[in-house]
Coordinates of C-alpha atoms in Angstrom, one line a residue:
M1 CA 20.8 -14.4 20.5
A2 CA 23.1 -17.4 20.7
Q3 CA 23.2 -19.6 17.7
A4 CA 22.4 -23.3 18.3
Q5 CA 24.4 -26.0 16.2
L6 CA 21.3 -27.2 14.1
P7 CA 22.4 -27.7 10.4
L8 CA 20.4 -26.0 7.5
N9 CA 17.5 -27.9 6.3
T10 CA 17.8 -29.8 3.0
P11 CA 14.7 -29.3 0.8
P12 CA 12.7 -32.5 0.0
G13 CA 14.1 -34.5 -2.7
M14 CA 17.6 -33.2 -2.4
S15 CA 20.6 -35.0 -0.9
G16 CA 24.1 -35.6 -1.5
D17 CA 25.7 -33.3 -4.2
S18 CA 22.3 -31.9 -5.2
A19 CA 21.9 -30.4 -1.7
K20 CA 25.2 -28.7 -1.9
E21 CA 24.0 -26.8 -5.0
H22 CA 20.7 -25.7 -3.2
P23 CA 20.9 -21.9 -3.5
K24 CA 20.8 -19.6 -0.4
A25 CA 19.1 -16.7 -1.9
W26 CA 16.5 -16.4 -4.6
K27 CA 16.8 -14.6 -8.0
W28 CA 14.8 -11.6 -9.0
Y29 CA 12.5 -13.7 -11.2
D30 CA 11.5 -16.1 -8.4
Y31 CA 9.4 -13.4 -7.0
F32 CA 7.1 -13.6 -10.0
T33 CA 6.3 -17.3 -9.4
F34 CA 4.3 -19.5 -7.3
N35 CA 6.9 -19.4 -4.3
I36 CA 6.1 -20.8 -1.0
D37 CA 9.0 -19.1 0.9
H38 CA 7.2 -16.9 3.4
K39 CA 9.7 -14.0 2.6
V40 CA 9.2 -14.0 -1.0
I41 CA 5.3 -14.1 -0.3
G42 CA 5.7 -11.1 2.1
I43 CA 7.4 -9.1 -0.5
Q44 CA 4.9 -10.1 -3.2
Y45 CA 2.1 -8.9 -0.9
L46 CA 3.9 -5.5 -0.4
V47 CA 4.7 -4.8 -4.0
T48 CA 1.4 -5.8 -5.2
A49 CA -0.6 -3.9 -2.5
F50 CA 1.6 -0.8 -3.2
F51 CA 0.4 -1.0 -6.9
F52 CA -3.1 -1.1 -5.9
Y53 CA -2.5 1.7 -3.5
L54 CA -1.3 3.8 -6.3
I55 CA -4.7 3.1 -8.1
G56 CA -6.6 3.9 -5.1
G57 CA -4.7 7.2 -4.7
L58 CA -5.2 8.2 -8.2
M59 CA -9.1 7.8 -7.7
A60 CA -8.8 9.8 -4.5
M61 CA -7.1 12.5 -6.2
A62 CA -9.5 12.6 -9.2
M63 CA -12.4 12.9 -6.6
R64 CA -10.6 15.6 -4.9
A65 CA -10.3 17.6 -8.1
E66 CA -14.0 17.1 -8.6
L67 CA -14.5 18.9 -5.4
L68 CA -12.4 21.8 -6.1
T69 CA -15.6 23.5 -7.1
P70 CA -19.2 23.0 -6.0
D71 CA -20.3 21.9 -9.7
S72 CA -19.9 18.7 -11.5
D73 CA -17.1 19.8 -13.7
F74 CA -14.2 17.2 -13.8
L75 CA -16.0 13.8 -13.1
D76 CA -19.5 12.7 -14.4
P77 CA -21.6 12.0 -11.0
T78 CA -22.0 8.4 -11.9
L79 CA -18.0 8.0 -12.3
Y80 CA -17.5 9.9 -9.4
N81 CA -19.6 7.2 -7.4
A82 CA -17.7 4.4 -9.0
F83 CA -14.3 6.0 -8.1
L84 CA -15.8 6.5 -4.6
T85 CA -16.7 3.0 -4.1
N86 CA -13.6 1.5 -5.5
H87 CA -11.3 4.0 -3.9
G88 CA -12.4 2.8 -0.5
T89 CA -12.3 -0.7 -1.7
F90 CA -8.7 -0.7 -3.2
M91 CA -7.2 1.2 -0.1
I92 CA -9.0 -1.3 2.5
F93 CA -9.1 -4.7 1.0
L94 CA -6.1 -4.5 -1.5
W95 CA -3.7 -2.1 0.3
I96 CA -3.9 -1.8 4.0
V97 CA -5.0 -5.3 4.9
P98 CA -2.6 -7.2 2.3
A99 CA 0.4 -4.9 3.1
A100 CA 0.0 -4.9 7.1
I101 CA -1.2 -8.4 7.4
G102 CA 0.2 -10.4 4.4
G103 CA 3.2 -8.2 3.6
F104 CA 5.0 -7.7 7.2
G105 CA 3.1 -10.7 8.7
N106 CA 4.5 -13.3 6.1
F107 CA 7.8 -11.8 6.0
L108 CA 8.4 -11.2 9.9
V109 CA 6.4 -13.8 12.0
P110 CA 8.5 -16.8 11.1
L111 CA 11.8 -15.0 11.4
M112 CA 10.7 -13.5 14.8
V113 CA 9.7 -16.9 16.2
G114 CA 12.6 -18.7 14.9
A115 CA 10.7 -20.8 12.3
R116 CA 12.0 -22.0 9.0
D117 CA 8.8 -21.0 7.2
M118 CA 4.9 -20.7 7.9
A119 CA 2.9 -23.7 9.0
F120 CA 1.4 -24.3 5.7
P121 CA 3.7 -22.8 2.9
K122 CA 1.5 -23.7 0.0
L123 CA -1.7 -22.5 1.6
N124 CA 0.2 -19.4 2.2
A125 CA 1.0 -19.0 -1.4
I126 CA -2.4 -19.5 -2.4
A127 CA -3.7 -17.0 -0.1
F128 CA -1.4 -14.3 -1.9
W129 CA -2.5 -15.5 -5.3
L130 CA -5.9 -14.9 -4.6
N131 CA -5.2 -11.0 -4.4
P132 CA -4.2 -10.2 -8.0
P133 CA -7.3 -11.8 -9.5
A134 CA -9.6 -9.9 -7.0
G135 CA -7.9 -6.5 -7.9
A136 CA -8.1 -7.5 -11.6
I137 CA -11.9 -8.1 -11.4
L138 CA -12.3 -4.9 -9.4
L139 CA -10.6 -3.0 -12.3
A140 CA -12.5 -4.9 -15.0
S141 CA -15.6 -3.8 -13.4
F142 CA -15.2 -0.3 -14.8
F143 CA -15.8 -1.8 -18.2
F144 CA -19.4 -2.3 -16.9
G145 CA -19.7 0.9 -15.0
G146 CA -18.2 -0.1 -11.8
S147 CA -19.9 -0.6 -8.5
Q148 CA -21.6 2.8 -7.6
T149 CA -23.1 2.2 -4.0
G150 CA -20.0 3.2 -1.7
W151 CA -17.7 0.6 -0.2
T152 CA -20.8 -0.6 2.2
A153 CA -22.9 -1.6 -0.8
Y154 CA -26.1 -1.2 1.1
P155 CA -29.3 -2.5 -0.3
P156 CA -31.6 -1.5 -1.9
L157 CA -29.2 0.8 -3.8
S158 CA -26.9 -2.2 -4.3
L159 CA -29.9 -4.1 -5.8
I160 CA -30.8 -1.6 -8.4
T161 CA -27.6 0.1 -9.5
N162 CA -25.4 -1.6 -12.1
N163 CA -25.8 -5.1 -11.2
I164 CA -22.8 -6.4 -13.3
G165 CA -20.3 -3.9 -11.7
Q166 CA -22.0 -4.8 -8.3
S167 CA -21.6 -8.4 -8.9
M168 CA -18.0 -8.2 -9.8
W169 CA -17.3 -6.0 -6.7
I170 CA -18.7 -8.6 -4.4
L171 CA -16.7 -11.5 -6.2
S172 CA -13.6 -9.6 -5.6
I173 CA -14.2 -8.8 -2.0
V174 CA -15.1 -12.7 -1.5
L175 CA -11.8 -13.7 -3.0
V176 CA -10.0 -11.3 -0.6
G177 CA -11.7 -12.5 2.3
T178 CA -10.8 -16.1 1.3
S179 CA -7.2 -15.1 1.3
S180 CA -7.6 -13.3 4.7
I181 CA -9.1 -16.7 6.3
L182 CA -6.3 -18.8 4.7
G183 CA -3.6 -16.5 5.9
S184 CA -5.0 -16.1 9.5
V185 CA -5.1 -19.9 9.9
N186 CA -1.4 -20.0 9.1
F187 CA -0.6 -17.2 11.3
V188 CA -2.3 -18.7 14.4
I189 CA -0.6 -22.0 14.0
T190 CA 2.8 -20.7 13.3
I191 CA 2.9 -18.4 16.2
L192 CA 1.4 -20.8 18.8
F193 CA 3.2 -24.0 17.7
M194 CA 6.2 -23.3 15.6
R195 CA 8.2 -21.1 18.0
V196 CA 12.0 -22.0 18.5
P197 CA 11.9 -24.2 21.5
S198 CA 13.8 -21.6 23.7
M199 CA 11.2 -19.0 23.2
Q200 CA 8.6 -18.4 25.9
L201 CA 5.3 -16.8 25.2
T202 CA 6.6 -13.9 27.3
Q203 CA 9.5 -13.6 24.9
V204 CA 7.3 -13.5 21.9
P205 CA 7.8 -9.9 19.9
L206 CA 4.8 -7.7 20.3
F207 CA 4.3 -7.8 16.6
C208 CA 3.5 -11.4 16.8
W209 CA 1.1 -10.8 19.7
A210 CA -0.7 -8.2 17.4
M211 CA -0.6 -10.9 14.5
L212 CA -2.2 -13.5 16.6
A213 CA -5.1 -11.0 17.8
T214 CA -5.5 -10.0 14.3
S215 CA -5.9 -13.4 12.9
V216 CA -8.4 -14.5 15.4
L217 CA -10.4 -11.6 14.9
A218 CA -10.4 -12.3 11.0
L219 CA -11.4 -15.8 11.5
F220 CA -14.4 -14.8 13.6
S221 CA -15.4 -11.9 11.5
T222 CA -14.6 -12.4 7.8
P223 CA -16.9 -15.3 7.2
V224 CA -19.9 -13.1 8.4
L225 CA -19.2 -10.6 5.6
A226 CA -18.8 -13.2 3.1
A227 CA -22.1 -14.6 4.0
G228 CA -23.9 -11.2 3.7
L229 CA -22.2 -10.5 0.3
V230 CA -23.2 -14.0 -1.0
L231 CA -26.7 -13.5 0.1
L232 CA -26.5 -9.9 -1.7
L233 CA -25.2 -11.7 -4.8
F234 CA -28.2 -14.0 -4.7
D235 CA -30.7 -11.1 -4.5
I236 CA -29.0 -9.5 -7.6
N237 CA -28.8 -12.3 -9.8
F238 CA -30.9 -15.2 -8.7
G239 CA -34.2 -13.6 -7.6
T240 CA -33.9 -14.2 -3.9
S241 CA -35.3 -11.6 -1.4
F242 CA -33.0 -11.8 1.7
F243 CA -32.5 -7.9 1.4
K244 CA -35.3 -6.8 -0.8
P245 CA -37.9 -4.7 1.3
D246 CA -40.6 -4.9 -1.3
A247 CA -40.4 -8.8 -1.1
G248 CA -40.2 -9.2 2.5
G249 CA -36.4 -8.9 2.9
N250 CA -34.7 -6.8 5.6
V251 CA -32.0 -4.2 4.6
I252 CA -31.0 -3.8 8.5
I253 CA -30.0 -7.6 8.6
Y254 CA -27.5 -6.8 5.9
Q255 CA -26.0 -3.8 7.6
H256 CA -25.5 -6.0 10.8
L257 CA -23.7 -8.6 8.8
F258 CA -21.9 -6.0 6.9
W259 CA -20.5 -4.1 10.0
F260 CA -19.8 -7.1 12.2
Y261 CA -16.9 -7.6 9.8
S262 CA -16.2 -4.1 8.8
H263 CA -15.9 -2.6 12.0
P264 CA -13.4 -5.3 13.2
A265 CA -11.7 -4.6 9.8
V266 CA -10.6 -1.4 11.4
Y267 CA -8.7 -3.3 14.0
L268 CA -7.5 -5.9 11.2
M269 CA -5.9 -2.7 9.6
I270 CA -4.5 -1.2 12.8
L271 CA -3.4 -4.2 14.9
P272 CA -0.6 -5.2 12.8
I273 CA 0.5 -1.6 12.6
F274 CA 0.4 -1.3 16.4
G275 CA 2.7 -4.2 16.2
I276 CA 5.0 -2.4 14.0
M277 CA 5.1 0.6 16.4
S278 CA 5.9 -1.8 19.3
E279 CA 9.0 -3.1 17.4
I280 CA 10.2 0.3 16.0
I281 CA 10.0 2.6 19.0
P282 CA 12.1 0.6 21.4
V283 CA 14.9 -0.1 18.8
H284 CA 15.1 3.6 17.7
A285 CA 14.8 5.0 21.4
K286 CA 17.2 2.3 22.6
K287 CA 15.1 1.5 25.6
P288 CA 13.1 -1.5 26.7
I289 CA 9.4 -1.3 25.8
F290 CA 7.3 0.0 28.7
G291 CA 4.6 -2.5 29.7
Y292 CA 5.4 -5.4 27.5
K293 CA 2.6 -7.6 29.0
A294 CA 0.1 -4.8 29.0
I295 CA 0.6 -4.0 25.5
A296 CA 0.3 -7.7 24.6
Y297 CA -2.7 -8.5 26.4
S298 CA -4.3 -5.2 25.1
S299 CA -4.1 -6.7 21.6
L300 CA -6.2 -9.5 22.7
A301 CA -8.6 -7.3 24.6
I302 CA -9.1 -5.3 21.3
C303 CA -9.7 -8.5 19.6
F304 CA -12.4 -9.5 22.0
V305 CA -14.2 -6.2 22.6
G306 CA -13.7 -5.2 19.0
L307 CA -16.4 -7.8 18.2
F308 CA -19.1 -6.0 20.3
V309 CA -19.1 -2.3 18.8
W310 CA -20.3 -2.6 15.4
V311 CA -23.7 -1.1 16.0
H312 CA -22.4 2.4 16.4
H313 CA -22.2 2.6 12.6
M314 CA -26.0 2.1 12.7
F315 CA -27.2 4.6 15.4
T316 CA -29.4 6.4 12.6
S317 CA -30.8 3.0 11.2
G318 CA -33.5 2.7 13.6
T319 CA -31.7 1.1 16.5
P320 CA -33.6 0.9 19.7
P321 CA -32.4 3.1 22.7
W322 CA -31.1 0.0 24.9
M323 CA -29.0 -0.8 21.7
R324 CA -27.6 2.6 21.4
M325 CA -26.7 2.6 25.0
F326 CA -24.9 -0.8 25.1
F327 CA -22.7 0.0 21.9
T328 CA -21.9 3.3 23.0
I329 CA -20.6 1.9 26.3
S330 CA -18.6 -1.0 24.4
T331 CA -17.2 1.6 22.0
L332 CA -15.9 3.6 24.8
I333 CA -14.4 0.4 26.4
V334 CA -12.7 -0.5 23.3
A335 CA -10.9 2.7 23.6
V336 CA -9.0 1.8 26.9
P337 CA -6.7 -1.1 25.6
T338 CA -5.7 1.3 22.6
G339 CA -4.8 3.9 25.4
V340 CA -2.7 1.4 27.1
K341 CA -0.7 1.1 24.0
I342 CA -0.2 4.6 23.4
F343 CA 0.8 5.2 27.0
G344 CA 3.3 2.5 26.8
W345 CA 4.8 4.0 23.5
V346 CA 5.0 7.4 25.0
A347 CA 6.5 6.1 28.3
T348 CA 9.1 4.2 26.2
L349 CA 10.0 7.3 24.4
W350 CA 10.4 9.2 27.5
G351 CA 14.0 9.4 28.4
G352 CA 15.1 7.2 25.5
K353 CA 18.1 7.9 23.3
I354 CA 15.8 8.6 20.4
R355 CA 17.4 8.4 16.8
Y356 CA 15.2 10.3 14.5
T357 CA 15.5 8.0 11.6
T358 CA 12.7 8.1 8.9
A359 CA 11.1 5.0 10.4
M360 CA 11.0 6.8 13.9
L361 CA 9.7 10.0 12.4
F362 CA 6.7 8.0 10.7
A363 CA 6.1 6.2 13.8
I364 CA 6.1 9.4 16.0
G365 CA 3.9 10.8 13.2
L366 CA 1.4 8.1 13.6
L367 CA 1.2 8.4 17.3
S368 CA 0.1 12.0 16.9
M369 CA -2.3 11.3 13.9
F370 CA -3.8 8.2 15.8
V371 CA -4.6 10.3 18.9
I372 CA -6.4 13.0 16.8
G373 CA -8.4 9.9 14.9
G374 CA -9.0 8.2 18.3
I375 CA -10.5 11.3 19.9
S376 CA -12.8 12.0 17.0
G377 CA -13.6 8.2 17.0
V378 CA -14.6 8.6 20.8
T379 CA -17.0 11.3 19.8
L380 CA -18.6 9.2 16.8
G381 CA -19.1 6.4 19.2
T382 CA -21.4 8.5 21.5
A383 CA -24.8 8.1 20.1
P384 CA -26.1 11.7 20.6
F385 CA -23.4 13.3 19.0
D386 CA -23.2 10.7 16.1
L387 CA -26.8 11.4 15.3
H388 CA -25.8 14.9 14.3
V389 CA -22.8 14.1 12.3
H390 CA -23.5 10.7 10.7
D391 CA -22.7 10.6 7.1
T392 CA -21.0 14.0 7.0
Y393 CA -17.5 14.9 6.2
Y394 CA -16.7 14.6 9.9
V395 CA -16.8 10.8 9.7
V396 CA -14.5 11.0 6.6
G397 CA -11.8 13.2 8.5
H398 CA -12.0 10.8 11.5
F399 CA -11.4 7.4 9.7
H400 CA -8.8 8.8 7.4
Y401 CA -6.8 10.2 10.4
V402 CA -7.2 6.5 11.9
L403 CA -6.6 4.6 8.6
F404 CA -4.1 6.9 6.6
G405 CA -2.6 8.7 9.6
G406 CA -2.5 5.3 11.5
S407 CA -2.2 2.5 9.2
V408 CA -0.3 4.1 6.1
F409 CA 2.1 5.8 8.3
G410 CA 2.8 2.5 10.0
I411 CA 3.3 0.7 6.7
Y412 CA 5.7 3.4 5.6
A413 CA 7.6 3.2 9.2
G414 CA 7.7 -0.6 8.8
I415 CA 9.2 -0.4 5.2
Y416 CA 11.8 2.0 6.2
H417 CA 12.8 -0.1 9.3
W418 CA 12.9 -3.5 7.7
F419 CA 13.8 -2.6 4.1
P420 CA 17.4 -3.5 5.0
K421 CA 16.4 -6.9 6.1
M422 CA 14.3 -7.6 3.2
T423 CA 16.7 -6.5 0.4
G424 CA 20.1 -6.0 1.9
R425 CA 20.3 -2.3 1.0
M426 CA 19.6 0.7 3.2
L427 CA 17.1 3.4 2.0
N428 CA 18.3 6.9 1.5
E429 CA 17.5 8.8 4.8
T430 CA 17.5 12.3 3.3
W431 CA 14.8 11.4 0.8
G432 CA 13.0 9.5 3.4
K433 CA 12.7 12.6 5.5
V434 CA 11.5 14.6 2.5
H435 CA 8.9 11.8 2.0
F436 CA 7.9 12.0 5.6
I437 CA 7.5 15.9 5.7
L438 CA 5.5 16.0 2.7
T439 CA 3.2 13.1 3.8
F440 CA 2.8 14.8 7.4
I441 CA 1.8 18.1 6.1
G442 CA -0.4 16.7 3.4
T443 CA -2.4 14.4 5.6
H444 CA -3.3 17.4 8.1
L445 CA -4.1 19.7 5.1
T446 CA -6.4 17.0 3.5
F447 CA -8.2 15.5 6.5
L448 CA -8.1 18.2 9.2
P449 CA -10.5 20.5 7.4
M450 CA -13.1 17.7 6.9
H451 CA -14.0 17.7 10.6
E452 CA -15.1 21.4 10.2
L453 CA -16.9 20.6 7.2
G454 CA -18.8 17.9 8.9
L455 CA -19.7 20.0 11.8
Q456 CA -21.0 22.6 9.3
G457 CA -23.2 19.9 7.8
M458 CA -21.5 18.9 4.4
P459 CA -22.8 15.4 3.6
R460 CA -20.2 12.6 2.5
R461 CA -20.3 10.8 -0.9
V462 CA -21.7 13.9 -3.0
A463 CA -20.1 15.2 -6.2
M464 CA -21.9 18.6 -5.9
Y465 CA -22.2 20.7 -2.8
D466 CA -23.4 24.0 -1.3
P467 CA -21.0 27.0 -2.5
Q468 CA -20.5 27.7 1.3
F469 CA -18.1 24.9 1.8
I470 CA -15.7 25.8 -1.2
S471 CA -12.9 27.3 0.9
L472 CA -12.3 24.3 3.0
N473 CA -12.9 21.9 0.1
Q474 CA -9.9 23.7 -1.8
I475 CA -7.7 23.4 1.1
C476 CA -8.5 19.5 1.2
T477 CA -7.8 19.3 -2.6
F478 CA -4.4 21.2 -2.3
G479 CA -3.6 18.8 0.7
S480 CA -4.5 15.7 -1.5
I481 CA -2.0 16.8 -4.3
L482 CA 0.6 17.3 -1.8
L483 CA 0.0 13.6 -0.6
G484 CA 0.1 12.4 -4.1
I485 CA 3.4 14.3 -4.7
S486 CA 4.8 12.7 -1.5
V487 CA 4.6 9.4 -3.0
I488 CA 7.1 10.3 -5.7
P489 CA 10.2 10.4 -3.4
F490 CA 9.3 7.3 -1.8
F491 CA 8.9 5.3 -5.0
F492 CA 12.2 6.3 -6.4
N493 CA 14.0 6.3 -3.4
A494 CA 12.9 2.2 -2.9
L495 CA 13.5 1.5 -6.3
W496 CA 16.9 3.1 -6.5
S497 CA 18.0 1.7 -3.2
W498 CA 16.8 -1.7 -3.9
M499 CA 19.2 -2.0 -6.8
Y500 CA 22.1 0.3 -6.0
G501 CA 21.6 1.5 -2.3
E502 CA 24.2 1.2 0.3
K503 CA 24.6 -2.5 1.4
A504 CA 23.0 -3.2 4.9
S505 CA 24.6 -5.1 7.7
D506 CA 22.9 -7.9 9.2
N507 CA 21.8 -5.8 12.2
P508 CA 21.9 -2.0 11.0
W509 CA 19.5 -0.9 13.9
D510 CA 21.0 -3.0 16.7
G511 CA 17.8 -4.8 17.3
L512 CA 17.4 -7.5 19.7
S513 CA 14.6 -9.6 18.0
L514 CA 15.2 -12.8 16.1
E515 CA 15.0 -11.4 12.7
W516 CA 18.3 -9.5 13.2
T517 CA 20.1 -12.5 13.8
T518 CA 20.0 -13.7 10.4
S519 CA 21.7 -12.2 7.4
S520 CA 20.3 -9.3 5.2
P521 CA 18.4 -10.6 3.0
P522 CA 17.7 -13.7 4.9
L523 CA 18.9 -17.2 3.5
I524 CA 16.1 -19.2 2.0
E525 CA 16.1 -21.5 5.2
N526 CA 16.3 -18.2 7.4
W527 CA 19.3 -19.5 9.4
E528 CA 22.2 -21.9 8.9
V529 CA 21.8 -22.7 12.6
L530 CA 18.7 -21.9 14.4
P531 CA 19.0 -19.1 17.2
V532 CA 18.4 -19.7 20.8
V533 CA 16.7 -16.9 22.9
T534 CA 18.6 -15.9 26.0
H535 CA 16.7 -12.7 26.5
G536 CA 13.7 -10.8 25.8
P537 CA 13.4 -8.9 22.5
Y538 CA 13.5 -5.4 24.0
D539 CA 16.1 -5.7 26.8
Y540 CA 18.1 -2.7 25.8
G541 CA 20.5 -1.6 28.5
M542 CA 19.7 -4.3 30.8
N543 CA 23.0 -5.5 32.4
G544 CA 24.8 -3.7 29.7
R545 CA 23.2 -5.7 26.9
S546 CA 23.3 -4.7 23.3
A547 CA 22.5 -6.5 20.1
T548 CA 26.1 -6.6 19.1
T549 CA 27.7 -7.6 22.2
D550 CA 25.5 -9.8 24.1
K551 CA 26.0 -13.4 22.6
A552 CA 25.7 -16.5 24.6
P553 CA 28.1 -19.5 23.9
S554 CA 27.1 -21.9 21.0
E555 CA 25.2 -25.0 22.4
S556 CA 23.5 -28.0 20.8
V557 CA 19.8 -28.5 20.3
S558 CA 18.3 -31.8 19.8

């Protein structure tokens, strides 16, 4: 990437000598303030989300400890229900979505498109600062017994179970949803209108395409969930009867409102991860991405078709045959653009000069996990099969392969890949590989047996079960312990490396996208001079090009 002679922007209100004193890097304490720099906000998202991930993970391990035996001998069933509800809530709304969208999206999108910052920096900061209060409200709900209805909060159960805890749960989700809407507006405007002038749409990194599709999807679906939850809150506290069946309300309408968001929420969690995959694989395989336009447009296709598949969660809710047929077909169709991405990644790996870094190992691990989760997802999208395994552990195994084996593996891959850019330090690769091996084995041990449990008929969301399921449940519990242990080397590796790790160069992986043209960590204004795009972000090996040798002459930009 050539460098254009455009001076560093002077912050508003600073001129002359004061401008010369403007710092080029933030201090550690700036990360604990209301900071409008997109890079600081991105790291704030990642660190905060990881804290909530630890809380949700401890809840999961407690539930698996309870399920080690068929009897209720570790957690009280009421507390088990509260852990079940809030484990899913923490993992989805306060870990995967904020980390994948808020964390990587905020840090990378302006850098990848050559912008100084997001379009609306203050709005961006407000979007982040809605998340800590949401998490605090969710934790505080345990002082009142916590929400106990599962993360779906279906009425009438949510209307008659622990009204205070349920109301706090709703307020928490509405705050997170508001954050998502504000962030999505920022991403759309930044990607479409704040690209460096020399960057064409066909030169935008695939992560940005994924973020664009994610943001559009969030803007369409999130307000629907918010509306449904507000109506539920009114039913609980103010005597309305939107969803009260004994007062003329309709519980099925709530399911439609909930799943119209909550199935696209799967794509909100996985589309940014798909973007991360599309950045990591070509860099570490040293090969141009296969089918750039197909992968880019497939993100938009998932965004569109993903809005028309939600009823496959409701095949057992009295849906008429024509509706089952329509949503079975649409569910199978949405698998096509996902398959396009997987084919593109495999074709990129084929014949590449693969470097088995920790980031690449997690990316390849994600590829295998997501294929397993995708195959089981296609079966669940088929109405006749879903009628038999609905609300069994088959469903639990499926969505954990998609969300943990998919999203969490992708977040780990992204951290190992961009940690040098974020901190200026390299993560230890040996401990990174230990982390990967423990996580990979633990994931299969925990979630693969759940498919068999479901096929044998074990229901989900239960603290006590028939003794015939004890052997497979014990394997799942041992796997969950291994997953808990796997976080330890990652946590200490990240902490140690951030403070004392090997210093990273500006471009340790020889990447070609714009974020690698600035310093590690980037300057406050990202670049002293804005970059000029002279080639695509994945043009490895074309005309002998590499990230370290292909530089165009400096030129002026008006």
